[in-house]
Amino acid sequence: MRDALGATLGDIGLTAVSPQRQPPPERSKLEPLQMLVEADMRRVNQLIVARLDSPISLIPELAGHLVAAGGKRVRPMLTLIAAQLCGYCGQRHIRLAAAVEFIHTATLLHDDVVDQSELRRGLATANAIWGNKPSVLVGDFLFARAFQLMVEDGSLEVLGILATASAVIAEGEVAQLMTANDAETTEATYLRVVSAKTATLFAAAAQIGGVVAERSPADAESLRDYGENLGIAFQLIDDVLDYSAREVVLGKSLGDDFRDGKITLPVVLAFARGSAEERRFWQRTLEQVEQRDGDFADAIELLQRHGALADSLTRAAHYGAAARRALESFPPSEPKQALLDLVDFCVERAY
């Protein structure tokens, strides 16, 4: 079973950039980055396969289900390309990129349990197949593997960055739980959750690429700023896509956030701008999750009426511009252009 799993996971980095696979047009801006890190990602994937191994067969089976489901793998690629940008020629970034991916995968397993999600990227979630308890415990296993990789790296600075990021992500998860299904959530509160839950790992992934290259603290901080702003833009675009995208772009069913009663930025804006009757609609559909046929179409109409989707895009573009500015101190290079293209990819997915 583990041999089959290894073969599946070992292909992940290759299929993402394989010339035989025709990607949708929306991914074109991602291709330069994928090509630059292709060899490194192959090694990262090999390391992931090796570290998923366990005599407890459920661990590689369950974790492999989520990892093999694919995804953009932007976070580990950030570590790899940031190291390239800073001229790093060693091997440490491979281990740390794998650690970043383990942290991300662990949070996904825990997220799906908390959200009671049944689908991710069009496939059944691990908790839907194996149940909540195994998903939580395997998520813990992946966190442990991530910290083993950090310790093997030997840098207290890197360990501090990723350990702090893990704590902040957990805080973001709790903060999100406290505001779940609360239609009166403010924009400021929502953005704090996004910054903690999503942007923190983007920021750490980029920052450690500069740290392993022994660049100045200012350069590493610039990479952190880039990652943080990119992460916020990435999430805000996902918020918009749930109400407007083709499913091939989104990687999940259209309207999943609405059906799950999730409060995202477009909803926050529409609720704040809506009438008393409209607010009752959001409270019924998202707080009480009492949804009827036609409610999703009505939700889209309200979001459009109040400019909530357009304004969410504007905010995402603002954070994208901030990410681009964070790289201004770095000279022109292929890795820098790939990072700039990544910003465009994240924002332009909505168009």
PDB file of C-alpha atoms in Angstrom, residues 182-191 236 239-240 243 262-275 278-279 282 286 299 302-316 319:
ATOM      1  CA  ASP A 182     -21.884  35.360  13.022  1.00  0.00           C
ATOM      2  CA  ALA A 183     -23.214  37.614  10.273  1.00  0.00           C
ATOM      3  CA  GLU A 184     -22.352  40.692  12.343  1.00  0.00           C
ATOM      4  CA  THR A 185     -18.626  39.972  12.096  1.00  0.00           C
ATOM      5  CA  THR A 186     -16.789  43.197  11.231  1.00  0.00           C
ATOM      6  CA  GLU A 187     -14.373  43.588   8.367  1.00  0.00           C
ATOM      7  CA  ALA A 188     -11.517  44.283  10.799  1.00  0.00           C
ATOM      8  CA  THR A 189     -12.249  41.107  12.750  1.00  0.00           C
ATOM      9  CA  TYR A 190     -12.491  39.055   9.583  1.00  0.00           C
ATOM     10  CA  LEU A 191      -9.180  40.371   8.243  1.00  0.00           C
ATOM     11  CA  LEU A 236      -9.944  37.272  -0.400  1.00  0.00           C
ATOM     12  CA  ASP A 239     -13.939  34.392  -0.938  1.00  0.00           C
ATOM     13  CA  VAL A 240     -15.088  35.988  -4.171  1.00  0.00           C
ATOM     14  CA  TYR A 243     -19.844  33.126  -5.456  1.00  0.00           C
ATOM     15  CA  LYS A 262     -19.201  30.621   6.382  1.00  0.00           C
ATOM     16  CA  ILE A 263     -18.861  34.346   6.900  1.00  0.00           C
ATOM     17  CA  THR A 264     -16.463  35.691   4.284  1.00  0.00           C
ATOM     18  CA  LEU A 265     -15.562  39.237   3.263  1.00  0.00           C
ATOM     19  CA  PRO A 266     -18.257  39.668   0.567  1.00  0.00           C
ATOM     20  CA  VAL A 267     -20.898  38.664   3.116  1.00  0.00           C
ATOM     21  CA  VAL A 268     -19.423  40.984   5.761  1.00  0.00           C
ATOM     22  CA  LEU A 269     -19.649  43.905   3.349  1.00  0.00           C
ATOM     23  CA  ALA A 270     -23.149  43.076   2.099  1.00  0.00           C
ATOM     24  CA  PHE A 271     -24.478  42.594   5.623  1.00  0.00           C
ATOM     25  CA  ALA A 272     -23.093  45.940   6.774  1.00  0.00           C
ATOM     26  CA  ARG A 273     -24.649  47.710   3.774  1.00  0.00           C
ATOM     27  CA  GLY A 274     -27.956  45.839   3.674  1.00  0.00           C
ATOM     28  CA  SER A 275     -31.448  46.621   4.874  1.00  0.00           C
ATOM     29  CA  GLU A 278     -31.528  41.641   3.911  1.00  0.00           C
ATOM     30  CA  ARG A 279     -29.758  41.174   7.222  1.00  0.00           C
ATOM     31  CA  TRP A 282     -28.101  36.479   5.973  1.00  0.00           C
ATOM     32  CA  LEU A 286     -25.672  31.691   7.408  1.00  0.00           C
ATOM     33  CA  ALA A 299     -27.224  35.762  -2.026  1.00  0.00           C
ATOM     34  CA  LEU A 302     -27.418  40.862  -2.820  1.00  0.00           C
ATOM     35  CA  LEU A 303     -23.636  40.721  -3.058  1.00  0.00           C
ATOM     36  CA  GLN A 304     -23.756  42.286  -6.500  1.00  0.00           C
ATOM     37  CA  ARG A 305     -26.347  44.886  -5.488  1.00  0.00           C
ATOM     38  CA  HIS A 306     -24.112  46.213  -2.725  1.00  0.00           C
ATOM     39  CA  GLY A 307     -20.860  45.949  -4.652  1.00  0.00           C
ATOM     40  CA  ALA A 308     -19.533  43.416  -2.145  1.00  0.00           C
ATOM     41  CA  LEU A 309     -17.813  41.197  -4.718  1.00  0.00           C
ATOM     42  CA  ALA A 310     -16.255  44.130  -6.574  1.00  0.00           C
ATOM     43  CA  ASP A 311     -15.045  45.738  -3.350  1.00  0.00           C
ATOM     44  CA  SER A 312     -13.581  42.456  -2.133  1.00  0.00           C
ATOM     45  CA  LEU A 313     -11.631  42.278  -5.394  1.00  0.00           C
ATOM     46  CA  THR A 314     -10.434  45.835  -4.840  1.00  0.00           C
ATOM     47  CA  ARG A 315      -9.170  44.927  -1.401  1.00  0.00           C
ATOM     48  CA  ALA A 316      -7.431  41.840  -2.768  1.00  0.00           C
ATOM     49  CA  TYR A 319      -2.863  43.528  -0.802  1.00  0.00           C
TER      50      TYR A 319
END
